[in-house]
PDB file of C-alpha atoms and ligand atoms in Angstrom:
ATOM      1  CA  MET A 774      29.261 -71.923  19.629  1.00 79.00           C
ATOM      2  CA  LEU A 775      27.916 -70.253  22.761  1.00 85.00           C
ATOM      3  CA  LYS A 776      24.166 -70.732  22.925  1.00 93.00           C
ATOM      4  CA  MET A 777      22.200 -67.931  24.522  1.00 96.00           C
ATOM      5  CA  VAL A 778      18.888 -68.367  26.312  1.00 97.00           C
ATOM      6  CA  THR A 779      16.301 -65.804  27.341  1.00 98.00           C
ATOM      7  CA  ILE A 780      14.532 -65.911  30.696  1.00 98.00           C
ATOM      8  CA  THR A 781      12.384 -63.461  32.617  1.00 97.00           C
ATOM      9  CA  VAL A 782      12.960 -62.711  36.281  1.00 96.00           C
ATOM     10  CA  ASP A 783      10.294 -60.597  37.981  1.00 94.00           C
ATOM     11  CA  GLY A 784       9.213 -59.452  34.543  1.00 93.00           C
ATOM     12  CA  ALA A 785      12.693 -58.384  33.391  1.00 94.00           C
ATOM     13  CA  THR A 786      14.007 -60.078  30.258  1.00 97.00           C
ATOM     14  CA  ILE A 787      17.526 -61.441  30.703  1.00 97.00           C
ATOM     15  CA  ARG A 788      19.692 -63.085  28.055  1.00 97.00           C
ATOM     16  CA  VAL A 789      22.523 -65.293  29.289  1.00 96.00           C
ATOM     17  CA  PRO A 790      24.708 -68.150  28.015  1.00 95.00           C
ATOM     18  CA  GLU A 791      23.074 -71.546  28.382  1.00 94.00           C
ATOM     19  CA  GLY A 792      24.190 -73.191  31.608  1.00 92.00           C
ATOM     20  CA  THR A 793      24.202 -69.946  33.616  1.00 95.00           C
ATOM     21  CA  SER A 794      22.353 -70.335  36.888  1.00 96.00           C
ATOM     22  CA  VAL A 795      19.189 -68.333  37.402  1.00 97.00           C
ATOM     23  CA  LEU A 796      20.824 -66.711  40.441  1.00 95.00           C
ATOM     24  CA  ASP A 797      23.856 -65.544  38.447  1.00 93.00           C
ATOM     25  CA  ALA A 798      21.612 -64.360  35.614  1.00 95.00           C
ATOM     26  CA  ALA A 799      19.534 -62.280  38.028  1.00 93.00           C
ATOM     27  CA  LEU A 800      22.549 -60.854  39.869  1.00 90.00           C
ATOM     28  CA  GLU A 801      24.228 -59.936  36.598  1.00 88.00           C
ATOM     29  CA  ALA A 802      21.049 -58.101  35.607  1.00 89.00           C
ATOM     30  CA  GLY A 803      21.079 -56.207  38.908  1.00 86.00           C
ATOM     31  CA  ILE A 804      18.191 -58.103  40.470  1.00 90.00           C
ATOM     32  CA  CYS A 805      19.140 -58.974  44.032  1.00 88.00           C
ATOM     33  CA  ILE A 806      18.176 -62.487  44.980  1.00 92.00           C
ATOM     34  CA  PRO A 807      19.579 -62.820  48.499  1.00 91.00           C
ATOM     35  CA  ASN A 808      21.986 -65.730  48.813  1.00 92.00           C
ATOM     36  CA  LEU A 809      24.418 -67.150  51.309  1.00 92.00           C
ATOM     37  CA  CYS A 810      26.097 -70.400  50.288  1.00 94.00           C
ATOM     38  CA  HIS A 811      26.586 -69.331  46.665  1.00 93.00           C
ATOM     39  CA  MET A 812      30.131 -68.448  45.541  1.00 89.00           C
ATOM     40  CA  PRO A 813      31.242 -67.748  41.978  1.00 85.00           C
ATOM     41  CA  GLY A 814      33.799 -70.231  40.732  1.00 87.00           C
ATOM     42  CA  VAL A 815      32.800 -73.165  42.903  1.00 93.00           C
ATOM     43  CA  THR A 816      30.075 -75.767  42.493  1.00 95.00           C
ATOM     44  CA  PRO A 817      26.689 -74.628  43.814  1.00 96.00           C
ATOM     45  CA  ILE A 818      25.235 -76.984  46.395  1.00 96.00           C
ATOM     46  CA  GLY A 819      21.913 -75.361  47.261  1.00 96.00           C
ATOM     47  CA  ALA A 820      22.612 -75.654  50.976  1.00 95.00           C
ATOM     48  CA  CYS A 821      21.099 -72.534  52.515  1.00 96.00           C
ATOM     49  CA  ARG A 822      17.917 -72.183  50.389  1.00 97.00           C
ATOM     50  CA  VAL A 823      17.984 -68.394  50.853  1.00 96.00           C
ATOM     51  CA  CYS A 824      18.008 -67.930  47.061  1.00 96.00           C
ATOM     52  CA  ILE A 825      14.694 -69.697  46.482  1.00 97.00           C
ATOM     53  CA  VAL A 826      12.503 -68.539  43.596  1.00 98.00           C
ATOM     54  CA  GLU A 827       9.328 -69.693  41.911  1.00 98.00           C
ATOM     55  CA  VAL A 828       9.527 -71.109  38.401  1.00 98.00           C
ATOM     56  CA  VAL A 829       6.228 -70.751  36.598  1.00 97.00           C
ATOM     57  CA  LYS A 830       5.311 -73.382  34.032  1.00 94.00           C
ATOM     58  CA  ASP A 831       1.901 -74.106  32.538  1.00 92.00           C
ATOM     59  CA  GLY A 832       0.322 -71.797  35.118  1.00 91.00           C
ATOM     60  CA  ARG A 833       1.853 -73.678  38.049  1.00 95.00           C
ATOM     61  CA  ALA A 834       4.601 -72.299  40.284  1.00 96.00           C
ATOM     62  CA  LYS A 835       7.322 -74.504  41.735  1.00 97.00           C
ATOM     63  CA  MET A 836       9.713 -73.266  44.414  1.00 98.00           C
ATOM     64  CA  THR A 837      13.382 -74.120  44.072  1.00 98.00           C
ATOM     65  CA  ALA A 838      16.858 -72.795  44.829  1.00 98.00           C
ATOM     66  CA  SER A 839      18.025 -70.488  42.044  1.00 97.00           C
ATOM     67  CA  CYS A 840      21.769 -71.111  42.465  1.00 97.00           C
ATOM     68  CA  THR A 841      21.417 -74.730  41.374  1.00 97.00           C
ATOM     69  CA  LEU A 842      18.864 -73.982  38.660  1.00 98.00           C
ATOM     70  CA  ASP A 843      20.133 -73.618  35.090  1.00 97.00           C
ATOM     71  CA  ALA A 844      18.496 -70.911  32.992  1.00 97.00           C
ATOM     72  CA  LYS A 845      16.458 -72.494  30.191  1.00 97.00           C
ATOM     73  CA  GLU A 846      14.966 -70.828  27.145  1.00 97.00           C
ATOM     74  CA  GLY A 847      11.641 -69.177  27.978  1.00 97.00           C
ATOM     75  CA  MET A 848      11.898 -69.796  31.712  1.00 98.00           C
ATOM     76  CA  VAL A 849       9.669 -67.537  33.807  1.00 98.00           C
ATOM     77  CA  VAL A 850      10.959 -66.862  37.308  1.00 98.00           C
ATOM     78  CA  ARG A 851       9.451 -64.994  40.238  1.00 97.00           C
ATOM     79  CA  ALA A 852      12.097 -64.031  42.774  1.00 95.00           C
ATOM     80  CA  HIS A 853      10.026 -61.681  44.914  1.00 93.00           C
ATOM     81  CA  SER A 854       6.450 -62.972  44.879  1.00 95.00           C
ATOM     82  CA  ASP A 855       4.601 -62.955  48.205  1.00 94.00           C
ATOM     83  CA  ALA A 856       5.057 -66.721  48.521  1.00 97.00           C
ATOM     84  CA  VAL A 857       8.808 -66.493  47.856  1.00 96.00           C
ATOM     85  CA  LEU A 858       9.293 -63.606  50.274  1.00 94.00           C
ATOM     86  CA  ARG A 859       7.375 -65.500  52.975  1.00 95.00           C
ATOM     87  CA  ALA A 860       9.388 -68.684  52.463  1.00 97.00           C
ATOM     88  CA  ARG A 861      12.703 -66.794  52.288  1.00 96.00           C
ATOM     89  CA  ARG A 862      11.936 -64.952  55.526  1.00 95.00           C
ATOM     90  CA  ASN A 863      11.189 -68.267  57.208  1.00 96.00           C
ATOM     91  CA  ILE A 864      14.510 -69.700  56.017  1.00 97.00           C
ATOM     92  CA  VAL A 865      16.349 -66.625  57.290  1.00 93.00           C
ATOM     93  CA  GLU A 866      14.567 -66.940  60.641  1.00 93.00           C
ATOM     94  CA  LEU A 867      15.935 -70.458  60.915  1.00 94.00           C
ATOM     95  CA  LEU A 868      19.436 -69.221  60.061  1.00 93.00           C
ATOM     96  CA  LEU A 869      19.081 -66.431  62.606  1.00 89.00           C
ATOM     97  CA  ALA A 870      18.166 -68.956  65.275  1.00 90.00           C
ATOM     98  CA  GLU A 871      21.218 -71.034  64.307  1.00 90.00           C
ATOM     99  CA  ALA A 872      23.648 -68.143  64.412  1.00 87.00           C
ATOM    100  CA  PRO A 873      22.093 -65.046  66.029  1.00 81.00           C
ATOM    101  CA  ASN A 874      25.486 -63.481  66.658  1.00 77.00           C
ATOM    102  CA  SER A 875      26.685 -63.647  63.070  1.00 80.00           C
ATOM    103  CA  ARG A 876      26.976 -60.243  61.441  1.00 76.00           C
ATOM    104  CA  ALA A 877      26.334 -61.792  58.035  1.00 81.00           C
ATOM    105  CA  ILE A 878      23.159 -63.507  59.186  1.00 85.00           C
ATOM    106  CA  GLN A 879      21.991 -60.379  61.013  1.00 81.00           C
ATOM    107  CA  ASP A 880      22.542 -58.350  57.854  1.00 79.00           C
ATOM    108  CA  LEU A 881      20.796 -60.958  55.762  1.00 84.00           C
ATOM    109  CA  ALA A 882      17.843 -60.835  58.158  1.00 85.00           C
ATOM    110  CA  ALA A 883      17.684 -57.061  57.913  1.00 79.00           C
ATOM    111  CA  ARG A 884      17.825 -57.249  54.124  1.00 81.00           C
ATOM    112  CA  VAL A 885      14.812 -59.555  53.927  1.00 85.00           C
ATOM    113  CA  GLY A 886      12.818 -57.822  56.649  1.00 82.00           C
ATOM    114  CA  VAL A 887      13.261 -60.308  59.502  1.00 85.00           C
ATOM    115  CA  THR A 888      13.573 -58.644  62.891  1.00 80.00           C
ATOM    116  CA  LYS A 889      13.351 -61.680  65.159  1.00 84.00           C
ATOM    117  CA  SER A 890      13.221 -65.444  64.954  1.00 88.00           C
ATOM    118  CA  ARG A 891      10.364 -67.629  66.141  1.00 92.00           C
ATOM    119  CA  TYR A 892      12.693 -70.632  66.444  1.00 92.00           C
ATOM    120  CA  PRO A 893      14.714 -71.742  69.480  1.00 89.00           C
ATOM    121  CA  MET A 894      18.163 -70.131  69.566  1.00 84.00           C
ATOM    122  CA  ARG A 895      21.076 -72.501  69.060  1.00 83.00           C
ATOM    123  CA  ASN A 896      23.898 -69.985  68.744  1.00 78.00           C
ATOM    124  CA  ASN A 897      26.078 -72.146  66.532  1.00 83.00           C
ATOM    125  CA  ASP A 898      29.295 -70.977  64.972  1.00 85.00           C
ATOM    126  CA  CYS A 899      28.544 -72.638  61.629  1.00 92.00           C
ATOM    127  CA  VAL A 900      25.497 -72.594  59.365  1.00 93.00           C
ATOM    128  CA  LEU A 901      26.747 -75.452  57.152  1.00 95.00           C
ATOM    129  CA  CYS A 902      26.923 -73.327  54.023  1.00 94.00           C
ATOM    130  CA  GLY A 903      29.885 -75.357  52.766  1.00 95.00           C
ATOM    131  CA  ARG A 904      31.762 -72.332  51.435  1.00 94.00           C
ATOM    132  CA  CYS A 905      34.934 -73.341  53.298  1.00 94.00           C
ATOM    133  CA  VAL A 906      34.776 -76.947  52.142  1.00 96.00           C
ATOM    134  CA  ARG A 907      34.315 -76.009  48.490  1.00 96.00           C
ATOM    135  CA  VAL A 908      36.948 -73.284  48.370  1.00 95.00           C
ATOM    136  CA  CYS A 909      39.422 -75.676  49.982  1.00 95.00           C
ATOM    137  CA  ASP A 910      38.588 -78.493  47.600  1.00 96.00           C
ATOM    138  CA  GLU A 911      37.889 -76.702  44.322  1.00 96.00           C
ATOM    139  CA  VAL A 912      40.073 -73.595  44.442  1.00 94.00           C
ATOM    140  CA  TRP A 913      43.040 -74.944  46.416  1.00 94.00           C
ATOM    141  CA  GLN A 914      42.636 -78.644  45.535  1.00 95.00           C
ATOM    142  CA  SER A 915      43.479 -79.336  49.156  1.00 94.00           C
ATOM    143  CA  LYS A 916      40.520 -81.372  50.450  1.00 93.00           C
ATOM    144  CA  SER A 917      41.586 -80.532  53.984  1.00 94.00           C
ATOM    145  CA  LEU A 918      38.019 -79.903  55.175  1.00 95.00           C
ATOM    146  CA  GLY A 919      34.852 -81.920  54.880  1.00 94.00           C
ATOM    147  CA  PHE A 920      31.413 -82.449  56.292  1.00 94.00           C
ATOM    148  CA  VAL A 921      31.020 -85.155  58.912  1.00 93.00           C
ATOM    149  CA  GLY A 922      27.927 -86.498  60.670  1.00 92.00           C
ATOM    150  CA  ARG A 923      24.275 -86.304  59.753  1.00 91.00           C
ATOM    151  CA  GLY A 924      21.256 -84.252  60.703  1.00 87.00           C
ATOM    152  CA  ILE A 925      21.799 -82.048  63.722  1.00 84.00           C
ATOM    153  CA  ASN A 926      25.246 -83.619  64.225  1.00 88.00           C
ATOM    154  CA  ARG A 927      26.480 -82.507  60.815  1.00 91.00           C
ATOM    155  CA  ARG A 928      29.532 -80.223  61.020  1.00 92.00           C
ATOM    156  CA  VAL A 929      32.651 -79.183  59.190  1.00 93.00           C
ATOM    157  CA  ALA A 930      35.807 -80.906  60.375  1.00 93.00           C
ATOM    158  CA  LEU A 931      39.458 -81.518  59.645  1.00 92.00           C
ATOM    159  CA  PRO A 932      40.443 -85.164  59.253  1.00 89.00           C
ATOM    160  CA  PHE A 933      41.071 -86.525  62.759  1.00 88.00           C
ATOM    161  CA  ASN A 934      40.645 -82.924  63.958  1.00 86.00           C
ATOM    162  CA  THR A 935      44.190 -82.190  62.840  1.00 89.00           C
ATOM    163  CA  ARG A 936      45.365 -79.843  60.099  1.00 90.00           C
ATOM    164  CA  PRO A 937      46.547 -82.210  57.358  1.00 91.00           C
ATOM    165  CA  GLU A 938      49.730 -81.807  55.343  1.00 92.00           C
ATOM    166  CA  SER A 939      47.599 -81.021  52.310  1.00 93.00           C
ATOM    167  CA  CYS A 940      46.505 -77.731  53.927  1.00 95.00           C
ATOM    168  CA  LYS A 941      48.024 -74.796  52.027  1.00 94.00           C
ATOM    169  CA  HIS A 942      47.623 -72.364  54.949  1.00 94.00           C
ATOM    170  CA  CYS A 943      45.825 -70.047  52.556  1.00 93.00           C
ATOM    171  CA  ASN A 944      43.172 -69.019  55.112  1.00 92.00           C
ATOM    172  CA  SER A 945      40.570 -69.005  52.336  1.00 92.00           C
ATOM    173  CA  CYS A 946      38.279 -71.165  54.445  1.00 93.00           C
ATOM    174  CA  ILE A 947      38.201 -68.381  57.020  1.00 91.00           C
ATOM    175  CA  ASP A 948      37.976 -65.551  54.499  1.00 88.00           C
ATOM    176  CA  VAL A 949      34.862 -66.938  52.819  1.00 89.00           C
ATOM    177  CA  CYS A 950      33.056 -68.002  55.991  1.00 90.00           C
ATOM    178  CA  PRO A 951      30.020 -65.829  56.708  1.00 86.00           C
ATOM    179  CA  MET A 952      30.580 -66.360  60.417  1.00 86.00           C
ATOM    180  CA  THR A 953      33.907 -64.538  60.441  1.00 83.00           C
ATOM    181  CA  ILE A 954      32.771 -61.158  59.169  1.00 72.00           C
ATOM    182  CA  THR A 955      33.704 -58.551  61.728  1.00 65.00           C
ATOM    183  CA  PRO A 956      30.705 -57.906  63.999  1.00 61.00           C
ATOM    184  CA  CYS A 957      29.169 -54.484  63.752  1.00 59.00           C
ATOM    185  CA  PRO A 958      29.820 -52.227  66.732  1.00 57.00           C
ATOM    186  CA  GLY A 959      26.166 -51.280  67.100  1.00 55.00           C
ATOM    187  CA  PRO A 960      23.909 -52.518  69.887  1.00 50.00           C
ATOM    188  CA  MET A 961      22.815 -56.082  69.347  1.00 51.00           C
ATOM    189  CA  LYS A 962      19.731 -57.389  71.108  1.00 50.00           C
ATOM    190  CA  VAL A 963      19.876 -61.080  70.416  1.00 50.00           C
ATOM    191  CA  PRO A 964      17.518 -62.685  69.477  1.00 51.00           C
ATOM    192  CA  ASP A 965      16.183 -59.507  67.872  1.00 58.00           C
ATOM    193  CA  VAL A 966      17.977 -57.952  64.954  1.00 61.00           C
ATOM    194  CA  CYS A 967      19.117 -54.526  66.047  1.00 57.00           C
ATOM    195  CA  GLY A 968      17.894 -52.936  62.817  1.00 55.00           C
ATOM    196  CA  LEU A 969      20.131 -49.905  63.149  1.00 54.00           C
ATOM    197  CA  CYS A 970      22.124 -50.600  60.002  1.00 56.00           C
ATOM    198  CA  ALA A 971      20.851 -47.785  57.831  1.00 51.00           C
ATOM    199  CA  SER A 972      22.741 -49.232  54.908  1.00 52.00           C
ATOM    200  CA  GLN A 973      20.730 -52.409  55.163  1.00 55.00           C
ATOM    201  CA  THR A 974      17.258 -51.636  56.360  1.00 57.00           C
ATOM    202  CA  SER A 975      16.660 -48.419  54.448  1.00 58.00           C
ATOM    203  CA  MET A 976      17.842 -49.982  51.216  1.00 58.00           C
ATOM    204  CA  ALA A 977      15.798 -53.089  51.811  1.00 61.00           C
ATOM    205  CA  ASP A 978      12.741 -50.858  52.170  1.00 64.00           C
ATOM    206  CA  LYS A 979      13.473 -48.678  49.178  1.00 66.00           C
ATOM    207  CA  PHE A 980      14.822 -51.282  46.777  1.00 66.00           C
ATOM    208  CA  PRO A 981      13.519 -54.682  47.856  1.00 65.00           C
ATOM    209  CA  ASP A 982      14.365 -56.436  44.585  1.00 67.00           C
ATOM    210  CA  THR A 983      17.431 -54.628  43.397  1.00 67.00           C
ATOM    211  CA  CYS A 984      21.131 -55.109  43.895  1.00 70.00           C
ATOM    212  CA  VAL A 985      22.245 -51.868  45.511  1.00 65.00           C
ATOM    213  CA  TRP A 986      25.847 -52.979  46.155  1.00 68.00           C
ATOM    214  CA  CYS A 987      24.960 -53.329  49.806  1.00 69.00           C
ATOM    215  CA  GLU A 988      27.479 -53.883  52.567  1.00 64.00           C
ATOM    216  CA  LEU A 989      25.903 -57.260  53.190  1.00 66.00           C
ATOM    217  CA  GLY A 990      26.907 -58.315  49.688  1.00 70.00           C
ATOM    218  CA  ARG A 991      30.413 -56.970  50.189  1.00 70.00           C
ATOM    219  CA  GLY A 992      30.668 -58.621  53.586  1.00 66.00           C
ATOM    220  CA  PHE A 993      30.005 -62.168  52.531  1.00 65.00           C
ATOM    221  CA  GLN A 994      31.276 -61.755  49.028  1.00 66.00           C
ATOM    222  CA  CYS A 995      28.077 -61.865  47.060  1.00 71.00           C
ATOM    223  CA  ALA A 996      28.650 -62.825  43.436  1.00 68.00           C
ATOM    224  CA  ARG A 997      28.383 -59.244  42.217  1.00 69.00           C
ATOM    225  CA  TRP A 998      31.018 -57.978  44.636  1.00 72.00           C
ATOM    226  CA  GLN A 999      33.342 -60.821  43.656  1.00 70.00           C
ATOM    227  CA  VAL A1000      32.941 -60.051  39.952  1.00 67.00           C
ATOM    228  CA  LYS A1001      33.540 -56.357  40.655  1.00 69.00           C
ATOM    229  CA  GLY A1002      36.729 -57.279  42.550  1.00 68.00           C
ATOM    230  CA  LEU A1003      37.963 -59.467  39.687  1.00 63.00           C
ATOM    231  CA  LEU A1004      37.264 -56.725  37.139  1.00 64.00           C
ATOM    232  CA  ALA A1005      39.143 -54.221  39.277  1.00 71.00           C
ATOM    233  CA  LYS A1006      42.193 -56.500  39.325  1.00 67.00           C
ATOM    234  CA  ALA A1007      42.072 -57.225  35.567  1.00 63.00           C
TER     235      ALA A1007
HETATM  236  S1  LIG B1379      43.809 -72.909  54.986  1.00 78.78           S
HETATM  237 FE1  LIG B1379      43.947 -75.137  54.568  1.00 78.78          FE
HETATM  238  S2  LIG B1379      41.925 -75.904  55.178  1.00 78.78           S
HETATM  239 FE2  LIG B1379      41.699 -73.684  54.811  1.00 78.78          FE
HETATM  240  S3  LIG B1379      41.114 -73.463  52.639  1.00 78.78           S
HETATM  241 FE3  LIG B1379      43.338 -73.252  52.767  1.00 78.78          FE
HETATM  242  S4  LIG B1379      44.051 -75.325  52.326  1.00 78.78           S
HETATM  243 FE4  LIG B1379      41.910 -75.541  52.932  1.00 78.78          FE
HETATM  244  S1  LIG B1380      32.561 -73.007  58.830  1.00 78.78           S
HETATM  245 FE1  LIG B1380      31.729 -71.126  57.865  1.00 78.78          FE
HETATM  246  S2  LIG B1380      32.066 -71.403  55.656  1.00 78.78           S
HETATM  247 FE2  LIG B1380      32.277 -73.421  56.608  1.00 78.78          FE
HETATM  248  S3  LIG B1380      30.244 -74.349  56.438  1.00 78.78           S
HETATM  249 FE3  LIG B1380      30.346 -73.350  58.455  1.00 78.78          FE
HETATM  250  S4  LIG B1380      29.502 -71.281  58.152  1.00 78.78           S
HETATM  251 FE4  LIG B1380      29.984 -72.134  56.115  1.00 78.78          FE
HETATM  252  S1  LIG B1381      22.612 -69.474  47.705  1.00 78.78           S
HETATM  253 FE1  LIG B1381      21.317 -70.879  46.733  1.00 78.78          FE
HETATM  254  S2  LIG B1381      20.883 -72.362  48.230  1.00 78.78           S
HETATM  255 FE2  LIG B1381      22.349 -71.058  49.183  1.00 78.78          FE
END
């Protein structure tokens, strides 16, 4: 029988089936915990750390990624404490330095209130979120993509840099990649975030904790948008 557990996120009581991640529980309840590498239906890997939260136990708070954290009975989670917001902004600054020209990263920065990065710009075309690798492996059972290398040399690659026969030509790896979202036509002042996206910045100001079905979520297929899409097709 399905066992339900009750957790609190930012003071809101949420009841979910045991085994649900804290991130999914919060998103389902309409609490926006920003996320990047998370995708419904594939194994969470906790790669980007954008979804960090504090779990409070015995008066002590521990910071951890919420997409890889299972909801447990009585768990108390803070997703928008000052410490979490500070740490999340720092993580997004690092992502912005990695990929300042990515629309998804720019939007993510705007959503969490980051307007520029203090880190050296690298201008990569991949932030190692692993969405492509997992969709290829777990949805298409193709295993045509994988991570190679370590540290700063880590990257996503095809075996021997050649498209293998196992590739289904589904293009899902491209569709789910946050780097391939069509750039916005507005002025972009890299390394600063242009900040002209009313849909992002005004909502981030007005509703810092809440899922407001933002274009950022639609753009990189946040869990809530994916569920909405599935329901629409059902
Ligand atoms: S196009 Fe090929 S490499 Fe990309 S997800 Fe599909 S099967 Fe994998
Ligand atoms: S290629 Fe895109 S989807 Fe794949 S790991 Fe890099 S940023 Fe993520
Ligand atoms: S969404 Fe949780 S670590 Fe990336």
